[in-house]
mmCIF file of C-alpha atoms and ligand atoms in Angstrom:
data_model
loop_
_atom_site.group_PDB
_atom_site.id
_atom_site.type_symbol
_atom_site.label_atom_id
_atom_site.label_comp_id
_atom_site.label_asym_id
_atom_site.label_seq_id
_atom_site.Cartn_x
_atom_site.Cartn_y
_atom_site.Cartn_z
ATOM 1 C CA UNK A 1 184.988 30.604 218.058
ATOM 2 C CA UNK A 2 183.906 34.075 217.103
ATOM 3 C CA UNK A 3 186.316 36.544 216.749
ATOM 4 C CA UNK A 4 186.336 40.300 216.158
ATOM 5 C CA UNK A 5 189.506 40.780 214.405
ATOM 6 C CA UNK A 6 190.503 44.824 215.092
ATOM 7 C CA UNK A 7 192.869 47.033 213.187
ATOM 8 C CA UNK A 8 192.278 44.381 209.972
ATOM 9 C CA UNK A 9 194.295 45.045 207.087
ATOM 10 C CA UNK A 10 194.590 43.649 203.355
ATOM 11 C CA UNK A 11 197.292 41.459 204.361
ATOM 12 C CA UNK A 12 195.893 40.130 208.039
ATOM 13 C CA UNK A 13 192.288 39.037 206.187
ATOM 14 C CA UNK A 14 194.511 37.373 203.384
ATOM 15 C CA UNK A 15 196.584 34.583 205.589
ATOM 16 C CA UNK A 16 193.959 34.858 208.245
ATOM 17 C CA UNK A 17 191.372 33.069 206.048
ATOM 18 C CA UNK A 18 194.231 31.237 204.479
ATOM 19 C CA UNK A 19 194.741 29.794 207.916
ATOM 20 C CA UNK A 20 191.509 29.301 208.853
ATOM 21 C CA UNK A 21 190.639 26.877 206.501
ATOM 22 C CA UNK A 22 191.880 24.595 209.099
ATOM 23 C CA UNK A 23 190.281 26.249 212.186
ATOM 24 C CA UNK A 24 187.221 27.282 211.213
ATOM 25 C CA UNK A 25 186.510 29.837 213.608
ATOM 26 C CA UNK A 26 183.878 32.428 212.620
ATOM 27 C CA UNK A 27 186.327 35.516 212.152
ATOM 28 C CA UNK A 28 184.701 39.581 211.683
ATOM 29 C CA UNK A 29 187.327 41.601 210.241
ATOM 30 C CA UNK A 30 187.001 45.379 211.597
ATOM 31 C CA UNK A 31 189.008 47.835 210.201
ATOM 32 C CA UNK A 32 189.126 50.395 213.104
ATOM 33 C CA UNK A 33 191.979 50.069 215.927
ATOM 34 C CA UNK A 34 190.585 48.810 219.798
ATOM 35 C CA UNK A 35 190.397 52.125 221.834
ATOM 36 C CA UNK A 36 187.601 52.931 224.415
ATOM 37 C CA UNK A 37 185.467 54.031 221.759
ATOM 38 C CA UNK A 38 185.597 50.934 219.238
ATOM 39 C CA UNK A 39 185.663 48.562 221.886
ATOM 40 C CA UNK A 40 181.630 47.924 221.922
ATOM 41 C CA UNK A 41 182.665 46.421 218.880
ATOM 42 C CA UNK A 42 183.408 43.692 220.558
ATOM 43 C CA UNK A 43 180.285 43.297 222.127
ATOM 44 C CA UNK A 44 179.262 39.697 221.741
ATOM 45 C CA UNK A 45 182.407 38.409 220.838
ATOM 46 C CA UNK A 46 183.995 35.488 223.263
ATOM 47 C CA UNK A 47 187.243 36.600 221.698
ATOM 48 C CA UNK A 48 189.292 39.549 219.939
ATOM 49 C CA UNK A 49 192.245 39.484 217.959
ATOM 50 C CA UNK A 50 194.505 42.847 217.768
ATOM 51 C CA UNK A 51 197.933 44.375 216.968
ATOM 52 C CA UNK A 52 200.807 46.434 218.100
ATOM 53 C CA UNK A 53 198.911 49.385 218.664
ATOM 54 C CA UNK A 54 195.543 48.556 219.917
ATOM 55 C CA UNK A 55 194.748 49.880 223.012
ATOM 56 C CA UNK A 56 194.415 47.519 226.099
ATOM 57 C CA UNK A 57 194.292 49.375 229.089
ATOM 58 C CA UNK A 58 192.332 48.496 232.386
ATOM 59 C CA UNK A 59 188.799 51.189 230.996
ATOM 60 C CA UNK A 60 188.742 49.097 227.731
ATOM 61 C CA UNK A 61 189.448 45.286 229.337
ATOM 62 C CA UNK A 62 186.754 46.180 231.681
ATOM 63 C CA UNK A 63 184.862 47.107 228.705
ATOM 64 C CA UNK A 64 185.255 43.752 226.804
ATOM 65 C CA UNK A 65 184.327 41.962 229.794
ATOM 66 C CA UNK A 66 181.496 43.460 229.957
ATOM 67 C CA UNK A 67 180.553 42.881 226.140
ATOM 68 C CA UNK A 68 181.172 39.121 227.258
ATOM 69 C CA UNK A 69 185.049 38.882 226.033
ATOM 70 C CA UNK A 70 187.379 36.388 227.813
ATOM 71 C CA UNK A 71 190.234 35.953 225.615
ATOM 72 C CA UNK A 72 192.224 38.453 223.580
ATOM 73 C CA UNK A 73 194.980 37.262 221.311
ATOM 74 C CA UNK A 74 197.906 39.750 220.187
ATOM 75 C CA UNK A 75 199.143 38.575 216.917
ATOM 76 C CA UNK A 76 202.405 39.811 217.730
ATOM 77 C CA UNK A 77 204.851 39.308 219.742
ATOM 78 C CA UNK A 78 204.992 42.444 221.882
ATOM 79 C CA UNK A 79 202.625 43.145 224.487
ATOM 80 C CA UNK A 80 203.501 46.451 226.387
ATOM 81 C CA UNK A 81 200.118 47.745 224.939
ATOM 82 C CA UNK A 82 198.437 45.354 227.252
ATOM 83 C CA UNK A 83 197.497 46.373 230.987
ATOM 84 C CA UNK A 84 198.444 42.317 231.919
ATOM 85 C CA UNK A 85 197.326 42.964 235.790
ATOM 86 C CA UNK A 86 193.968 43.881 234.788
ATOM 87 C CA UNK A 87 193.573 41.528 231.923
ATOM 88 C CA UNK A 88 194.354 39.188 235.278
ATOM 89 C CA UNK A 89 191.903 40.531 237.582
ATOM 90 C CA UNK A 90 188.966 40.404 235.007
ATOM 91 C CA UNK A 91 189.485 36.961 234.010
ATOM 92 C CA UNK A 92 190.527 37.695 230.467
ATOM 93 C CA UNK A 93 193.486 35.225 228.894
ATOM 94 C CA UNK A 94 195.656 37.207 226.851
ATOM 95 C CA UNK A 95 197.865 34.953 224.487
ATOM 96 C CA UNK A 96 200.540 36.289 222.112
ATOM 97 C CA UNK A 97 202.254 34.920 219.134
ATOM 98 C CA UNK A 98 206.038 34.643 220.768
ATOM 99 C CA UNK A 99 207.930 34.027 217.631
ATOM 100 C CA UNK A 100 206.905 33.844 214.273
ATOM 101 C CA UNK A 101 209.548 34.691 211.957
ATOM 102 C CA UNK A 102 212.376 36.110 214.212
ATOM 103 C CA UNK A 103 214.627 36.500 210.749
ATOM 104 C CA UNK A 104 211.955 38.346 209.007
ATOM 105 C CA UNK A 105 212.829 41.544 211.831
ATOM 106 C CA UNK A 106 216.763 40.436 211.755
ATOM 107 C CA UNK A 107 216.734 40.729 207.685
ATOM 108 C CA UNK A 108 214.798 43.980 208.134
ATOM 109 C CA UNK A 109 217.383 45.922 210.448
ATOM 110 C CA UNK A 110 220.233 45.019 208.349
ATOM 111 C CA UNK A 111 218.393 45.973 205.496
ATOM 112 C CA UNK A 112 217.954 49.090 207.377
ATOM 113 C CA UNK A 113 221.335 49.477 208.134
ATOM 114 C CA UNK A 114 222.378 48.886 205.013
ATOM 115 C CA UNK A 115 220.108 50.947 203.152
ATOM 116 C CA UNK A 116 221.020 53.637 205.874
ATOM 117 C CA UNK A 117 224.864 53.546 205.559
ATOM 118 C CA UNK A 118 225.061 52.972 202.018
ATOM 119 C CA UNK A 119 222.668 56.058 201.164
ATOM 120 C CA UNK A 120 220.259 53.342 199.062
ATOM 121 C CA UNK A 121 217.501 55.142 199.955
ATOM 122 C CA UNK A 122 219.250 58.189 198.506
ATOM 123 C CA UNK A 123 220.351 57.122 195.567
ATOM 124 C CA UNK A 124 216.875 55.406 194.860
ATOM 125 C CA UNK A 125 215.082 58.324 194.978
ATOM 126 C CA UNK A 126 217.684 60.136 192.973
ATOM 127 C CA UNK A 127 217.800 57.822 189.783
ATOM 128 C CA UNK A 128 214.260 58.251 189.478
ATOM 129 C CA UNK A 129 214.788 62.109 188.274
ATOM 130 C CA UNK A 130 217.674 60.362 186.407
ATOM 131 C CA UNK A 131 220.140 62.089 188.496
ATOM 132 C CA UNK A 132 223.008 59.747 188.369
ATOM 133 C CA UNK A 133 225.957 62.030 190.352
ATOM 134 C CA UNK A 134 227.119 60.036 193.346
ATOM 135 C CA UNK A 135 228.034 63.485 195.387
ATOM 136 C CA UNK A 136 226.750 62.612 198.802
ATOM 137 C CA UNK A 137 226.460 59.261 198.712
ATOM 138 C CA UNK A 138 229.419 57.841 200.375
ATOM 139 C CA UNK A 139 228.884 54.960 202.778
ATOM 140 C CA UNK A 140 231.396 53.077 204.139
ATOM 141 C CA UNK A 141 232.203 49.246 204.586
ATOM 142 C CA UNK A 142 230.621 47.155 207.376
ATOM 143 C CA UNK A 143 232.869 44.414 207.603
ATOM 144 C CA UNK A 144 235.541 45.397 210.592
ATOM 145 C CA UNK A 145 232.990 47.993 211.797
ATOM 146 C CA UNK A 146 232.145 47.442 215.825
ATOM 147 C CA UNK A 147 228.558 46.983 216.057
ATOM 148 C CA UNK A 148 226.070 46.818 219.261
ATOM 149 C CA UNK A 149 223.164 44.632 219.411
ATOM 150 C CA UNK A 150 221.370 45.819 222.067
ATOM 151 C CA UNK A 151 219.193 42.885 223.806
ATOM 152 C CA UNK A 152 220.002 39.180 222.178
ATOM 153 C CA UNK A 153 216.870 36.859 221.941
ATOM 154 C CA UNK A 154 215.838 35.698 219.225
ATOM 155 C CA UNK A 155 215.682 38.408 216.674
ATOM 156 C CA UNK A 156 219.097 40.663 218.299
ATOM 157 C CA UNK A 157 220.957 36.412 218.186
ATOM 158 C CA UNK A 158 220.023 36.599 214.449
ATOM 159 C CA UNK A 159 221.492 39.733 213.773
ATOM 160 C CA UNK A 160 224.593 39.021 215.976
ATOM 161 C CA UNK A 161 225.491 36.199 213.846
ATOM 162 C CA UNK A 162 224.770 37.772 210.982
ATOM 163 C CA UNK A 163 227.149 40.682 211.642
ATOM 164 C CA UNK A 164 229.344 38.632 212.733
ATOM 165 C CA UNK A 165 229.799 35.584 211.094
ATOM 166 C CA UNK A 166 229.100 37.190 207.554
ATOM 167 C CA UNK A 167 229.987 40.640 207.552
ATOM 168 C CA UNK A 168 232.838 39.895 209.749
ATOM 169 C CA UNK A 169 231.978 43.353 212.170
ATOM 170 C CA UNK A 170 232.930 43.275 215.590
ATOM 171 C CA UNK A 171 230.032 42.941 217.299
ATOM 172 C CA UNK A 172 229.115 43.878 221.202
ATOM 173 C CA UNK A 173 226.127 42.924 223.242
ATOM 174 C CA UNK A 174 224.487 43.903 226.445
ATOM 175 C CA UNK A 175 221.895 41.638 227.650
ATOM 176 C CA UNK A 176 221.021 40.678 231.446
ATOM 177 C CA UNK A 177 220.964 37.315 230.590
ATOM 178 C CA UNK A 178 224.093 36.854 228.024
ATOM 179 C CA UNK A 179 223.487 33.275 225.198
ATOM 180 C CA UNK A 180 226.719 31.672 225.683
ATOM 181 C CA UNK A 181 226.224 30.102 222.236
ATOM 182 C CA UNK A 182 226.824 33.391 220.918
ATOM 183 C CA UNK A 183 229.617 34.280 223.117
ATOM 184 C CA UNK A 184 230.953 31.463 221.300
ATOM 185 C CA UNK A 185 230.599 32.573 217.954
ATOM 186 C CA UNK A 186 233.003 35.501 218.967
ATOM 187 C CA UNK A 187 229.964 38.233 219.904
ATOM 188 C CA UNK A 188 231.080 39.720 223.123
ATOM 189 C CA UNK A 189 228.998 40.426 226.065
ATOM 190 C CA UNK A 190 229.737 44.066 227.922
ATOM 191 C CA UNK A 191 227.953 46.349 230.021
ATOM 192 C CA UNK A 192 225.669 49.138 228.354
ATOM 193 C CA UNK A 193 228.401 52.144 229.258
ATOM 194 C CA UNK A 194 230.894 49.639 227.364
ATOM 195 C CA UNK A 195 228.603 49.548 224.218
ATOM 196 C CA UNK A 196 227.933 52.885 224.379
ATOM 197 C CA UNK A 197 231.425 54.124 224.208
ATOM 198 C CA UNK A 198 232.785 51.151 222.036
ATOM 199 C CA UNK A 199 230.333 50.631 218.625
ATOM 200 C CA UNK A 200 230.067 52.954 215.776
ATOM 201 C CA UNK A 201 226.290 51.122 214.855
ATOM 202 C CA UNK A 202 223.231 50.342 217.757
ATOM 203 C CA UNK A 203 220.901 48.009 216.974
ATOM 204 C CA UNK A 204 217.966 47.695 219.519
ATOM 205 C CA UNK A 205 216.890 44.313 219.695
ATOM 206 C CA UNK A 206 215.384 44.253 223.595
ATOM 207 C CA UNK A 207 211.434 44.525 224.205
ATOM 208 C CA UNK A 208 209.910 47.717 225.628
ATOM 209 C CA UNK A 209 210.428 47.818 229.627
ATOM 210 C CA UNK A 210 210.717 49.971 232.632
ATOM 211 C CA UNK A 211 214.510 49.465 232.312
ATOM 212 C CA UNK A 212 214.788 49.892 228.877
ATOM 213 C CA UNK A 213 212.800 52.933 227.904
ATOM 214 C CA UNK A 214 214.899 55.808 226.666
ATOM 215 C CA UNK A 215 217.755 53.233 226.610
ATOM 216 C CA UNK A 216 218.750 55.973 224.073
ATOM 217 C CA UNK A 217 218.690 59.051 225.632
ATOM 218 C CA UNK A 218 220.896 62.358 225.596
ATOM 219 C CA UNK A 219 223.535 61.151 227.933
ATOM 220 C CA UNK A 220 223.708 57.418 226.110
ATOM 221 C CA UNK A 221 223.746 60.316 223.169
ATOM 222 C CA UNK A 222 226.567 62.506 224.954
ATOM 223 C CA UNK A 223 228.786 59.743 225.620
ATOM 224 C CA UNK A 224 228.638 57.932 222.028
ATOM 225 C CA UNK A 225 231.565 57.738 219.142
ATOM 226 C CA UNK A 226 231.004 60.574 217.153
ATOM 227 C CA UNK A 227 228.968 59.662 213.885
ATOM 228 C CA UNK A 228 227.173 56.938 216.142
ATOM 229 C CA UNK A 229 224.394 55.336 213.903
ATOM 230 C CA UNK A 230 221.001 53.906 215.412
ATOM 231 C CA UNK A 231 219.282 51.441 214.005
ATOM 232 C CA UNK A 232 215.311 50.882 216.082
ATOM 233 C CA UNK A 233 213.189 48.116 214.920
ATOM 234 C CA UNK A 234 211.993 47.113 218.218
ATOM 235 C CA UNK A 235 209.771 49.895 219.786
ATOM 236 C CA UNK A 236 209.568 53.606 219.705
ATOM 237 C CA UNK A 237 210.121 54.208 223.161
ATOM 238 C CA UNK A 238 213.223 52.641 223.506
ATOM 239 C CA UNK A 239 215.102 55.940 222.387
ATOM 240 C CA UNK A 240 214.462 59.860 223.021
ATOM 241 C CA UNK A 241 213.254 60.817 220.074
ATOM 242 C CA UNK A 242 213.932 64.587 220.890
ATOM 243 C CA UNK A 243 217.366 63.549 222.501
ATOM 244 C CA UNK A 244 217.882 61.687 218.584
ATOM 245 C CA UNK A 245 216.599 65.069 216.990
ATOM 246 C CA UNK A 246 219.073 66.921 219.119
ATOM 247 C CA UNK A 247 221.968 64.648 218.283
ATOM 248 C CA UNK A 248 221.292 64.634 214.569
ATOM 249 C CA UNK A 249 221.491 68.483 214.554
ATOM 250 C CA UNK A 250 224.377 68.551 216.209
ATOM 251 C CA UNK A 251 225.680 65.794 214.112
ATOM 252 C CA UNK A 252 226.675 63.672 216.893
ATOM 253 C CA UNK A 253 224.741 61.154 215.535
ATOM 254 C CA UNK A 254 225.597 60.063 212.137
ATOM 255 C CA UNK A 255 222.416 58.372 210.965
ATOM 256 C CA UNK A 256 219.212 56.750 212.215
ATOM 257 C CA UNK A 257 216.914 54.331 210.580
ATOM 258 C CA UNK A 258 213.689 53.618 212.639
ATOM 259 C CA UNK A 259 210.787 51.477 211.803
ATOM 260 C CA UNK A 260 209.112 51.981 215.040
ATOM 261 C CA UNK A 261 207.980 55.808 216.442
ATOM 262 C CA UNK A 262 207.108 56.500 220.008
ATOM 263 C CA UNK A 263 203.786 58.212 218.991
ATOM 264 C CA UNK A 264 203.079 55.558 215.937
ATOM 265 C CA UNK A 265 199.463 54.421 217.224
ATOM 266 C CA UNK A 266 197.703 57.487 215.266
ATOM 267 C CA UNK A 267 200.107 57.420 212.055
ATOM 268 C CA UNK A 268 201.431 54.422 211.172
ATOM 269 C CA UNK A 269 199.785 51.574 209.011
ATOM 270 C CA UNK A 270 197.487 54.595 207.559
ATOM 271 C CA UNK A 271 198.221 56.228 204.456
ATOM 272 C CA UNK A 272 198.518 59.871 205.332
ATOM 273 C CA UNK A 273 199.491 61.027 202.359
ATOM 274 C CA UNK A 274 196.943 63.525 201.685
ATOM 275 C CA UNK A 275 196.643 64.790 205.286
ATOM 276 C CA UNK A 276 198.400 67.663 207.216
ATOM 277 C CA UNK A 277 200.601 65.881 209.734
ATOM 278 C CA UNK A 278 200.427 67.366 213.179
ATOM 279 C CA UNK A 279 203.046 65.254 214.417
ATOM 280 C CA UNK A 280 206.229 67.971 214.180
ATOM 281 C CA UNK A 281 208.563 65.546 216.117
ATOM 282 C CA UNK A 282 208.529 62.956 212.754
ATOM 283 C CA UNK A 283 208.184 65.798 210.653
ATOM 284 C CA UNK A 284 211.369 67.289 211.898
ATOM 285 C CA UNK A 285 213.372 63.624 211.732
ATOM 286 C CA UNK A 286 211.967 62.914 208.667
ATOM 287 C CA UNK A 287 213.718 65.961 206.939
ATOM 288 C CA UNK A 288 216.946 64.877 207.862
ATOM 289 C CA UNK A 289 219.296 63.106 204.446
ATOM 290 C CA UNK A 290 220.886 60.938 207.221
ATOM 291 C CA UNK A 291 217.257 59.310 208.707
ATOM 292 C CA UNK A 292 215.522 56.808 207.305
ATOM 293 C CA UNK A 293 211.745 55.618 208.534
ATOM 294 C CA UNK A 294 209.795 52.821 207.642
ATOM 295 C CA UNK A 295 206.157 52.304 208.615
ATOM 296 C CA UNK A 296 206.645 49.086 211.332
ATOM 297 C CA UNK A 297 207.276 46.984 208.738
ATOM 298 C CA UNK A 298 210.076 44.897 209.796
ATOM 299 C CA UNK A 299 207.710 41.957 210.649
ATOM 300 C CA UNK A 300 205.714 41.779 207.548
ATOM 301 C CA UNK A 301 206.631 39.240 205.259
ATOM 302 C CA UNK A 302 204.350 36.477 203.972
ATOM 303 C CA UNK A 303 206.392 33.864 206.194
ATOM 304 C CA UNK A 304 205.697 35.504 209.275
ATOM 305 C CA UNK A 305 202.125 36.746 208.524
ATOM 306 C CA UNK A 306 201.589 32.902 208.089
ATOM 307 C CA UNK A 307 202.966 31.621 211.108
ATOM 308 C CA UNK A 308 201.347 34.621 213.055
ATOM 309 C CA UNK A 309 198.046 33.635 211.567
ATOM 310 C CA UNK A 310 198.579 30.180 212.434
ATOM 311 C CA UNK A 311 199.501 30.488 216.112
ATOM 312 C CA UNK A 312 196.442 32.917 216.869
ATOM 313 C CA UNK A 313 194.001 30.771 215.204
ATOM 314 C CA UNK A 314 195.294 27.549 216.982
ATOM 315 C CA UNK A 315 195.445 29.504 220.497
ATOM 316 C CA UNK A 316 191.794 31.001 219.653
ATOM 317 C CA UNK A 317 191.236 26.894 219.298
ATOM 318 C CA UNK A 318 192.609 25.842 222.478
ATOM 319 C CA UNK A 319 190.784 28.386 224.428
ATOM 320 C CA UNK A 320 187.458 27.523 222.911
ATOM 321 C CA UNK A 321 188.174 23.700 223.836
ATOM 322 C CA UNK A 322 189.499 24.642 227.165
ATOM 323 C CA UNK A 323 193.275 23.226 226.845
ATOM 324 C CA UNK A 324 196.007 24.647 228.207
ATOM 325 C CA UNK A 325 197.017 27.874 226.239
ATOM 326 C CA UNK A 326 201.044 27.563 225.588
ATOM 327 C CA UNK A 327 201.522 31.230 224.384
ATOM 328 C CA UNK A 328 199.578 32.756 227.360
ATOM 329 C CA UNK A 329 201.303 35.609 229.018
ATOM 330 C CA UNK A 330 201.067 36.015 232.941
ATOM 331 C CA UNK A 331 200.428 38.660 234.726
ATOM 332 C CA UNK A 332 203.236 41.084 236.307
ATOM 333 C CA UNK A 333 204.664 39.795 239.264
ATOM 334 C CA UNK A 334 203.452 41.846 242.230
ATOM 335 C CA UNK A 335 206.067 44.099 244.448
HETATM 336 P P1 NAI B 1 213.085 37.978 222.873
HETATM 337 O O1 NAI B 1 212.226 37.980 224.096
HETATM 338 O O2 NAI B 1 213.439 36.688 222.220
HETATM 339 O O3 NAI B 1 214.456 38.741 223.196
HETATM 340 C C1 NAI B 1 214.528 39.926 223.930
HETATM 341 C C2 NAI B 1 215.897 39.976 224.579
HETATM 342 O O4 NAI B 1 216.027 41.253 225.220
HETATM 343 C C3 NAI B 1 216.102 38.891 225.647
HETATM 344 O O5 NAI B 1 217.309 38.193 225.427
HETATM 345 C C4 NAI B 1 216.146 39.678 226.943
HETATM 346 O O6 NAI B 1 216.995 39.101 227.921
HETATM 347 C C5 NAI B 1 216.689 41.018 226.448
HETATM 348 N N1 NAI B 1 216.472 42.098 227.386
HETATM 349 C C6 NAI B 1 215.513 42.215 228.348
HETATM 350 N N2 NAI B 1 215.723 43.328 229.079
HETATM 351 C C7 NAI B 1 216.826 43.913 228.571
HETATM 352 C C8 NAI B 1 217.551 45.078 228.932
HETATM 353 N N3 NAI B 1 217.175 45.847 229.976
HETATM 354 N N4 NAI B 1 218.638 45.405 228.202
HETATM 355 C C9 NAI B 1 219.036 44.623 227.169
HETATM 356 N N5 NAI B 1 218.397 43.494 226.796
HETATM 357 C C10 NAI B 1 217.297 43.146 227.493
HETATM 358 O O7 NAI B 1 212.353 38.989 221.856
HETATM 359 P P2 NAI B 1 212.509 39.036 220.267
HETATM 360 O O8 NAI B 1 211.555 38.069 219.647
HETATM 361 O O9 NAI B 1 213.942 38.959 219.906
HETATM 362 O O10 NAI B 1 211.941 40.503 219.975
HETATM 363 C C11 NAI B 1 212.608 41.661 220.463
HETATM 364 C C12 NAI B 1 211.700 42.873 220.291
HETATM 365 O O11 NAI B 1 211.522 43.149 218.892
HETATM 366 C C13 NAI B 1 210.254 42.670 220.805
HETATM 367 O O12 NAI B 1 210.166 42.960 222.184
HETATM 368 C C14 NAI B 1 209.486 43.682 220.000
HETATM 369 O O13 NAI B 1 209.429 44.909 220.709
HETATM 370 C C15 NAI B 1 210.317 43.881 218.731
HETATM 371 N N6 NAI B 1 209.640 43.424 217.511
HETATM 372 C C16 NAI B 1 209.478 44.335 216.478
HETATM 373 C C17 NAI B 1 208.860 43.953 215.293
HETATM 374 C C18 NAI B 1 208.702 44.904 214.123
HETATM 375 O O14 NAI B 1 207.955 44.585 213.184
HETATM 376 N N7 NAI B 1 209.367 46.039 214.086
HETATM 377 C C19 NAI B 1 208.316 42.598 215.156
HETATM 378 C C20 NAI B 1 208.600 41.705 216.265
HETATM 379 C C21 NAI B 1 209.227 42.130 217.402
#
């Protein structure tokens, strides 16, 4: 099939030809994101491939329909950058890549927390103008500490366990639809005011929704254990980034380590490095000795970018033979 691959990096070209080899689908890499104005791009192409932060509203769907599209596959797992309704309506099949390496994210937000409580990032940065004085760089232990995991499917189970069963924290959960396996394993299940007012660490581990946007918000913010630390490797808009600014200044908030930014689409993946930023919101967080950001990196490891290229290339196949596509998401329920 051929396939206009958008928002291509290094890395996606690299294990998607690796994976191809099997496929042999006719792949064009492009580097720029899908927006309204890349999306003649596509023209031509029966498929498209794209990212986290492609843009898939209703003006560009209707767009690669035009230019003869009928399947786009997210290689990813999230799709709240996808209008699904109009996808629908225009007779395109979006397909996703549902897991590929749930542990890779799980590894990552410990890391993160880690990193965060432990001032790593600190003392890294530090040692490198040999400054060895450990003024300012006291963490504390996480075994015994009460942790929330925020949303527990497969990536927030992972992190559960791991908490629990091998740091030994205490570890709460809110999730409408509580794993009894992992009630099992000692992770208790409470409502989100319980969490809130209970855990010392947040880990957000649900996808982006209606009911979960700004899940951290002032009054989430307000009612927290002083010293609270946030840990976001989900999606940007699960927390309010100025409610987060707020409570870091007022040190409410003891730390926050984020890999994923509300307003990411125009910065991250990019090296920016010799630009003037305009966005002041991550300017502001990223001044703080007690925030940590990482570029939505929590997914990328050579595992997963396998398994993601292996799933997209093998739903790209499916859809070109006409077979039932497994990973195919349906469209919002009306009402
Ligand atoms: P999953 O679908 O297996 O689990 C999501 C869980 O959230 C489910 O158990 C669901 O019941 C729960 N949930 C739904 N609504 C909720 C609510 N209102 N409150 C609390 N929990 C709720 O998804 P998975 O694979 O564990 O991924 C979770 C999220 O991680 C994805 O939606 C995505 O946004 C993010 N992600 C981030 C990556 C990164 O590189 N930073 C990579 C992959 C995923």
């Amino acid at each position: 099939m051929r396939v206009a691959v958008f928002g291509t990096k290094s890395y996606d070209r690299q294990s998607f030809e690796a994976a191809n080899a099997r496929f042999g689908h006719a792949l064009t890499f492009l580097e720029p994101r899908l927006d309204a104005d890349t999306a003649p791009l596509a023209h031509g192409f029966p498929a498209v491939c794209v990212f986290v932060n492609d843009l898939l509203d209703a003006a560009v769907l209707e767009a690669l329909r035009a230019g003869g599209t009928r399947v786009v596959a997210l290689r990813c797992a999230g799709f709240n950058n996808v209008d699904l309704a109009a996808a629908d309506r225009l007779g395109i099949a979006v397909v996703r890549v549902p897991a590929y390496s749930p542990h890779a994210v799980a590894e990552f937000a410990i890391g993160l927390m880690l990193a965060l409580d432990r001032r790593i990032h600190r003392a890294w940065a530090r040692t490198r103008e040999n400054n060895f004085a450990l003024d300012g760089l006291v963490g504390r232990n996480l075994h015994g500490r009460t942790v929330g995991v925020v949303g527990t499917g497969r990536i927030g189970a992972i992190v559960a366990r791991a908490l629990r069963l091998g740091f030994g924290c205490e570890v709460l959960a809110f999730d409408p639809f509580p794993d009894e396996a992992l009630a099992a394993d000692g992770i208790r299940y409470v409502d989100r005011a319980a969490l809130l007012d209970a855990v010392e660490i947040v880990t957000l581990h649900c996808p982006l929704t209606p009911q979960t946007r700004r899940f951290i918000d002032a009054e989430a913010i307000a009612r927290a254990r002083p010293g609270l630390m946030l840990v976001n490797t989900s999606r940007g808009a699960l927390i309010d980034t100025a409610a987060v600014i707020e409570g870091l200044k007022s040190r409410k908030l003891g730390g926050v380590a984020l890999d994923v930014y509300e307003q990411e689409e125009s910065l991250f993946f990019e090296d920016l490095s010799n630009e003037i930023v305009q966005d002041d919101v991550l300017q502001r967080l990223l001044t703080f000795p007690n925030v940590l950001v990482t570029g939505h990196q929590a997914f990328l490891t050579s595992e997963a970018l396998a398994a993601i290229a292996e799933t997209t290339l093998a739903s790209l196949a499916d859809a070109e033979a006409g077979r039932p596509l497994a990973h195919r998401l349906a469209p919002p329920r009306a009402g």
